[in-house]
mmCIF file with all atom_site columns, C-alpha atoms in Angstrom:
data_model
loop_
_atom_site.group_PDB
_atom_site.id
_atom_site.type_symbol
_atom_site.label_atom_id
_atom_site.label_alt_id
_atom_site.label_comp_id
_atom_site.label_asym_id
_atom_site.label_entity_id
_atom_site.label_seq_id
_atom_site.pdbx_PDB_ins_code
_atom_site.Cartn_x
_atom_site.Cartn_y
_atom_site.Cartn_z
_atom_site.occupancy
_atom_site.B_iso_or_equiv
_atom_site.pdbx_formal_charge
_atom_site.auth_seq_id
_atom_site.auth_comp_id
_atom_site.auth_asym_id
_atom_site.auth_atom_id
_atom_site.pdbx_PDB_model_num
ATOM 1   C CA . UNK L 1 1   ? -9.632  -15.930 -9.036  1.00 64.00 ? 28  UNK L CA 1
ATOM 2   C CA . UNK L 1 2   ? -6.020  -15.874 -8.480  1.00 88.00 ? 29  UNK L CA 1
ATOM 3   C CA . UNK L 1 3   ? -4.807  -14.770 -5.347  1.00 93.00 ? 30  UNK L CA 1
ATOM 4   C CA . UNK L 1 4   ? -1.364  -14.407 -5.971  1.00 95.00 ? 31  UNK L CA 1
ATOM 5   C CA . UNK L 1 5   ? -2.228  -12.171 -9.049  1.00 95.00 ? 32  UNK L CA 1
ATOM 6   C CA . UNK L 1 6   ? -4.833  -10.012 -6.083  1.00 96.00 ? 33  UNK L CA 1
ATOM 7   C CA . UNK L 1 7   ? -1.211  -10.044 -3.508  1.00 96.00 ? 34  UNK L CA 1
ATOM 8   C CA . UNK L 1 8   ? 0.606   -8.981  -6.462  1.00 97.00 ? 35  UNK L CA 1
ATOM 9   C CA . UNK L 1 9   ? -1.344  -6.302  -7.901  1.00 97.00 ? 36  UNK L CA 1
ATOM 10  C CA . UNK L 1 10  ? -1.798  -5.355  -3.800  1.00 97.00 ? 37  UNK L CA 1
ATOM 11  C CA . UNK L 1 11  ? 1.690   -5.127  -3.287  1.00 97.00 ? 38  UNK L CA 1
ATOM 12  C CA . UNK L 1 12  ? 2.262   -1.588  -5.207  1.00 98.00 ? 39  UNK L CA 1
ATOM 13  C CA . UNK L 1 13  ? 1.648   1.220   -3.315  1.00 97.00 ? 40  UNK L CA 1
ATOM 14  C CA . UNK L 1 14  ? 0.122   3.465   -6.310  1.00 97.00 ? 41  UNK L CA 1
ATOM 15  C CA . UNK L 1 15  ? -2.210  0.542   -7.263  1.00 98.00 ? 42  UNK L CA 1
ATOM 16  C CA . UNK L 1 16  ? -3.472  0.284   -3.265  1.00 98.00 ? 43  UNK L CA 1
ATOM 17  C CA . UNK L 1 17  ? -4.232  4.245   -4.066  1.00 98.00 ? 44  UNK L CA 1
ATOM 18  C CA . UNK L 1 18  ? -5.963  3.550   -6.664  1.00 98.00 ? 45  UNK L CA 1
ATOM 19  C CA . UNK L 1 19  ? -8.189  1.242   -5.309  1.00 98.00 ? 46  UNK L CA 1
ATOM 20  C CA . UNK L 1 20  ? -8.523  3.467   -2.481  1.00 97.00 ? 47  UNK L CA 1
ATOM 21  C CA . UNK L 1 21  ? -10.083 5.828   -4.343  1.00 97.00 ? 48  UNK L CA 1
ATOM 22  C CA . UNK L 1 22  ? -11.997 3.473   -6.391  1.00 98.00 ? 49  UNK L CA 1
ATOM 23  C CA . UNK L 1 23  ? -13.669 2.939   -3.221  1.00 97.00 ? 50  UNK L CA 1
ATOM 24  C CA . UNK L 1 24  ? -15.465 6.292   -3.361  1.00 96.00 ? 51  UNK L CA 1
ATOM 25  C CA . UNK L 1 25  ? -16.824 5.532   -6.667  1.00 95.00 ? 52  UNK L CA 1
ATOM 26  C CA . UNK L 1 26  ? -15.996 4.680   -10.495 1.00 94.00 ? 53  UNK L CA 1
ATOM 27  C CA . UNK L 1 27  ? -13.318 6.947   -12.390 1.00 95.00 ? 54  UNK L CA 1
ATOM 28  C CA . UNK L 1 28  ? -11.432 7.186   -15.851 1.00 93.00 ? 55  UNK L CA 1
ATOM 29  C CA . UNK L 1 29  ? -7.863  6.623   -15.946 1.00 93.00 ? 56  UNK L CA 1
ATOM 30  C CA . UNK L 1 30  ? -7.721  10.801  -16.202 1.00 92.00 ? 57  UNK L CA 1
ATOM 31  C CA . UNK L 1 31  ? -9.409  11.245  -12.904 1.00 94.00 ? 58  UNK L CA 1
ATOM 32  C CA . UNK L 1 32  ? -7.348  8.052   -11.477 1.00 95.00 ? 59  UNK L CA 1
ATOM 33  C CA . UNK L 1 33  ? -3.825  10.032  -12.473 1.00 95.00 ? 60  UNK L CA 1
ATOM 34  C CA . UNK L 1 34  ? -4.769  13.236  -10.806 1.00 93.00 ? 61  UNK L CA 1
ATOM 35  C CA . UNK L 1 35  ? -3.018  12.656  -7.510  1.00 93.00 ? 62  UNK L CA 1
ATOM 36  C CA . UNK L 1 36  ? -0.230  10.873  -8.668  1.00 93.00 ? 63  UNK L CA 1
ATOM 37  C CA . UNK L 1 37  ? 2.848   12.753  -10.482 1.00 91.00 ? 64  UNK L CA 1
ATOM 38  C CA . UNK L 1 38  ? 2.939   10.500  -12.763 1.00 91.00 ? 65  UNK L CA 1
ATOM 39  C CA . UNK L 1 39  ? 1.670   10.469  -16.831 1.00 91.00 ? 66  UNK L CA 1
ATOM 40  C CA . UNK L 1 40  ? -2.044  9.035   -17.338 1.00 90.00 ? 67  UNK L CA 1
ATOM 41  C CA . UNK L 1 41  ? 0.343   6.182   -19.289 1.00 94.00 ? 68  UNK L CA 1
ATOM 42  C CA . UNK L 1 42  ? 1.750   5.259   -16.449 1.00 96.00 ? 69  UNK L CA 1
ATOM 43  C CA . UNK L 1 43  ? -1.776  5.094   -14.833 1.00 96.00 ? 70  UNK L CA 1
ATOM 44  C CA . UNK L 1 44  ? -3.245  3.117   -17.293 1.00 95.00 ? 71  UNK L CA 1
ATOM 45  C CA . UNK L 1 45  ? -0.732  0.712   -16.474 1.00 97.00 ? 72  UNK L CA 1
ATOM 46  C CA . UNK L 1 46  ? -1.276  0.546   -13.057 1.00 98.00 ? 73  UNK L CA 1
ATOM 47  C CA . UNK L 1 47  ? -4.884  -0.440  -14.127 1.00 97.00 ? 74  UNK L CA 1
ATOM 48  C CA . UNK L 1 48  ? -4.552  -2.730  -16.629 1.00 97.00 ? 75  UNK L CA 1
ATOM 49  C CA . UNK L 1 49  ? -2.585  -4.675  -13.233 1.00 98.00 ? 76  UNK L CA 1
ATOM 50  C CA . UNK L 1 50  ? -5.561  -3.919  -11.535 1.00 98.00 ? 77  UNK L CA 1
ATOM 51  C CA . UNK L 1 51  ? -7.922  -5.501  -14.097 1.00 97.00 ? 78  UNK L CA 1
ATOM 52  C CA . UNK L 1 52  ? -5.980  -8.135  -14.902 1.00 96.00 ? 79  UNK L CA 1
ATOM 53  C CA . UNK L 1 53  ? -5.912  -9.393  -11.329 1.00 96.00 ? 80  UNK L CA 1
ATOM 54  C CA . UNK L 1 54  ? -9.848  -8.904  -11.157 1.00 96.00 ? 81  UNK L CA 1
ATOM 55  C CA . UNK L 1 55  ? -9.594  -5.994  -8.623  1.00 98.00 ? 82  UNK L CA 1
ATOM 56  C CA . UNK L 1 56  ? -11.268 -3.392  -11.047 1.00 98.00 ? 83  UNK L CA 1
ATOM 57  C CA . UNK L 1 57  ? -13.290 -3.553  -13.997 1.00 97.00 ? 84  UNK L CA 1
ATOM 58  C CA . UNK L 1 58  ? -13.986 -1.337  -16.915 1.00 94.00 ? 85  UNK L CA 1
ATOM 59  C CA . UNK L 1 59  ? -17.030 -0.248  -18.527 1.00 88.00 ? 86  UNK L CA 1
ATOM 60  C CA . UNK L 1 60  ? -17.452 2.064   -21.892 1.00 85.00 ? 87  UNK L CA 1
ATOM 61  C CA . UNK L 1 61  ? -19.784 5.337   -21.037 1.00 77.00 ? 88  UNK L CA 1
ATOM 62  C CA . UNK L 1 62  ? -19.483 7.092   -24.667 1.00 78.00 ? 89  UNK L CA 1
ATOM 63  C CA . UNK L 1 63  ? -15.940 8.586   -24.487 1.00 80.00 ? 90  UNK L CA 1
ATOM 64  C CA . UNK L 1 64  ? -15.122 7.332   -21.106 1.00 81.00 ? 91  UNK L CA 1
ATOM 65  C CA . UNK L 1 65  ? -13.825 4.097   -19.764 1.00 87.00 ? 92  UNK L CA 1
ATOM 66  C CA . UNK L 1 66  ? -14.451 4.629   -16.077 1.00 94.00 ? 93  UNK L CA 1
ATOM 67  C CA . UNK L 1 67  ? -13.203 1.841   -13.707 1.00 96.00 ? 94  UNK L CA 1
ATOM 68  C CA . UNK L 1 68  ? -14.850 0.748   -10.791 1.00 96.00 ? 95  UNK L CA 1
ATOM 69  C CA . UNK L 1 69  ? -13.716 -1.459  -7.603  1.00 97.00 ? 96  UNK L CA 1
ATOM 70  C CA . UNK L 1 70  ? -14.805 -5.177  -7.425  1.00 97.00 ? 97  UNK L CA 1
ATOM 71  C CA . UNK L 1 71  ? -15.056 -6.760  -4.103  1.00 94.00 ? 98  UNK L CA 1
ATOM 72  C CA . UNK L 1 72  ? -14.569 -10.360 -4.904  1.00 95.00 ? 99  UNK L CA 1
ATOM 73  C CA . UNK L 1 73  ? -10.758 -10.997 -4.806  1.00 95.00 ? 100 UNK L CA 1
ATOM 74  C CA . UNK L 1 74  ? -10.697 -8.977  -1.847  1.00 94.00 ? 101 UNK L CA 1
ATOM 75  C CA . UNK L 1 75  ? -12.892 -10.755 -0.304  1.00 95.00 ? 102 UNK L CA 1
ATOM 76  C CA . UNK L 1 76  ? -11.169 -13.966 -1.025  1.00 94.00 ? 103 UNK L CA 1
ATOM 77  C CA . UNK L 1 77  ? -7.973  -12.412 0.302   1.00 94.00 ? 104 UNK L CA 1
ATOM 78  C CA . UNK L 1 78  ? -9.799  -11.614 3.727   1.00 93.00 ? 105 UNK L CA 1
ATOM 79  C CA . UNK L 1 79  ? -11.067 -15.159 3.685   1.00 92.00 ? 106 UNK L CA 1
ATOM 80  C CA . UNK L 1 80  ? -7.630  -16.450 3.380   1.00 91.00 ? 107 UNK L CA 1
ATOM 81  C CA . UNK L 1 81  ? -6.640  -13.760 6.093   1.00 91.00 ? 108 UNK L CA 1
ATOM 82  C CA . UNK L 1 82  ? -8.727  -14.599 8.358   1.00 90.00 ? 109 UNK L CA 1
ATOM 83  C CA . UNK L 1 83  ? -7.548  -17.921 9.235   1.00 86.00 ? 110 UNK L CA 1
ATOM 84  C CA . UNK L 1 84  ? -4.242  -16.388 10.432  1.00 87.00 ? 111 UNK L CA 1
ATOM 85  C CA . UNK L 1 85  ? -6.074  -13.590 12.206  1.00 84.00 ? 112 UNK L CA 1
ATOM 86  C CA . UNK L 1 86  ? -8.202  -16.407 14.218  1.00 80.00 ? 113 UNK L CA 1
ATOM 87  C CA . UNK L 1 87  ? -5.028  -18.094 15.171  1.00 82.00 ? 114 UNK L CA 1
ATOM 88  C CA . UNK L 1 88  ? -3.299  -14.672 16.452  1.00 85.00 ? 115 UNK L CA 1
ATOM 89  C CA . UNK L 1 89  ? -6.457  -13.422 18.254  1.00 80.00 ? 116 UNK L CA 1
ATOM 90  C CA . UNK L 1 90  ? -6.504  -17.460 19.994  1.00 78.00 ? 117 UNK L CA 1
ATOM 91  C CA . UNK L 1 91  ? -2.963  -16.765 20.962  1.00 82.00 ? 118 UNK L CA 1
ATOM 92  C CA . UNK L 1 92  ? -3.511  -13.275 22.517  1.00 82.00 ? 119 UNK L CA 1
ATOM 93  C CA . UNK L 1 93  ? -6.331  -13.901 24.240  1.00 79.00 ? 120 UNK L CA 1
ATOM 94  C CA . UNK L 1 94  ? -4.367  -16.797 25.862  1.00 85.00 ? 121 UNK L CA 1
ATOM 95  C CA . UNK L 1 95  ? -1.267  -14.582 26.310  1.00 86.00 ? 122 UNK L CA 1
ATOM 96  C CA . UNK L 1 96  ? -3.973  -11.890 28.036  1.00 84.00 ? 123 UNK L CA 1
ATOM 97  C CA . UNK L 1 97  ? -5.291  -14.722 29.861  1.00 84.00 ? 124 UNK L CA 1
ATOM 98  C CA . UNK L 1 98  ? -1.892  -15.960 31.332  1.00 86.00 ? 125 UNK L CA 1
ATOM 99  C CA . UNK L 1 99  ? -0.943  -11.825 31.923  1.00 87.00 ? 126 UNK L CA 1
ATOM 100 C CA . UNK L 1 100 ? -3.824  -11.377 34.021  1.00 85.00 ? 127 UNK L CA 1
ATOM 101 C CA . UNK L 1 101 ? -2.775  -14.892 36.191  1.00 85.00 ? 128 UNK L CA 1
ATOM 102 C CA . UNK L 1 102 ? 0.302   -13.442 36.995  1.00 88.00 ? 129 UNK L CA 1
ATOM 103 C CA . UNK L 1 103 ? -0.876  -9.943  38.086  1.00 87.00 ? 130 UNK L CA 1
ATOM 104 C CA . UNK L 1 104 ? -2.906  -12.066 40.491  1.00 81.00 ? 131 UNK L CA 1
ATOM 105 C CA . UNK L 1 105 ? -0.291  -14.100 42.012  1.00 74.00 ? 132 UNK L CA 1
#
């Protein structure tokens, strides 16, 4: 997996929608656009980012081509997260630590 392809693809605001509705379940590109005042086109494009950064994948179901969430690349993005989060929760704690010194003294 790329990451910088998952940040990229993360980084629009209609494909984080997407994915948030992904979330409930699988959807065509139809069902995807409904929300969004925008053509199923442009949709599709959004998508085909999606899918091409492994966030999404598509199945056929007769006439359908419903998409459905993958978990993998955002999992590797929390991964990568997480060593920052570690580092900021280490430094507030301390922070919370040295607050609570103070008060006392």
């Amino acid at each position: 997996m790329d990451i910088d392809k998952t940040f990229s693809a993360l980084a629009d605001p209609t494909r984080r929608a997407i994915l948030a509705r992904l979330a409930l379940g699988e959807a065509s590109v139809a069902e995807l656009a409904e929300p969004f005042d925008m053509t199923p086109r442009a949709v599709s494009l959004h998508v085909s980012v999606l899918e091409k950064a492994g966030l999404i994948s598509r199945t056929r179901d007769a006439q359908r081509r419903p998409s459905r969430l993958e978990l993998a690349p955002l999992q590797e993005v929390d991964a990568w997260l997480e060593q920052y989060r570690a580092l900021w929760e280490g430094r507030f704690d301390r922070m919370a630590a040295l607050l609570k010194e103070a008060r006392h003294e």
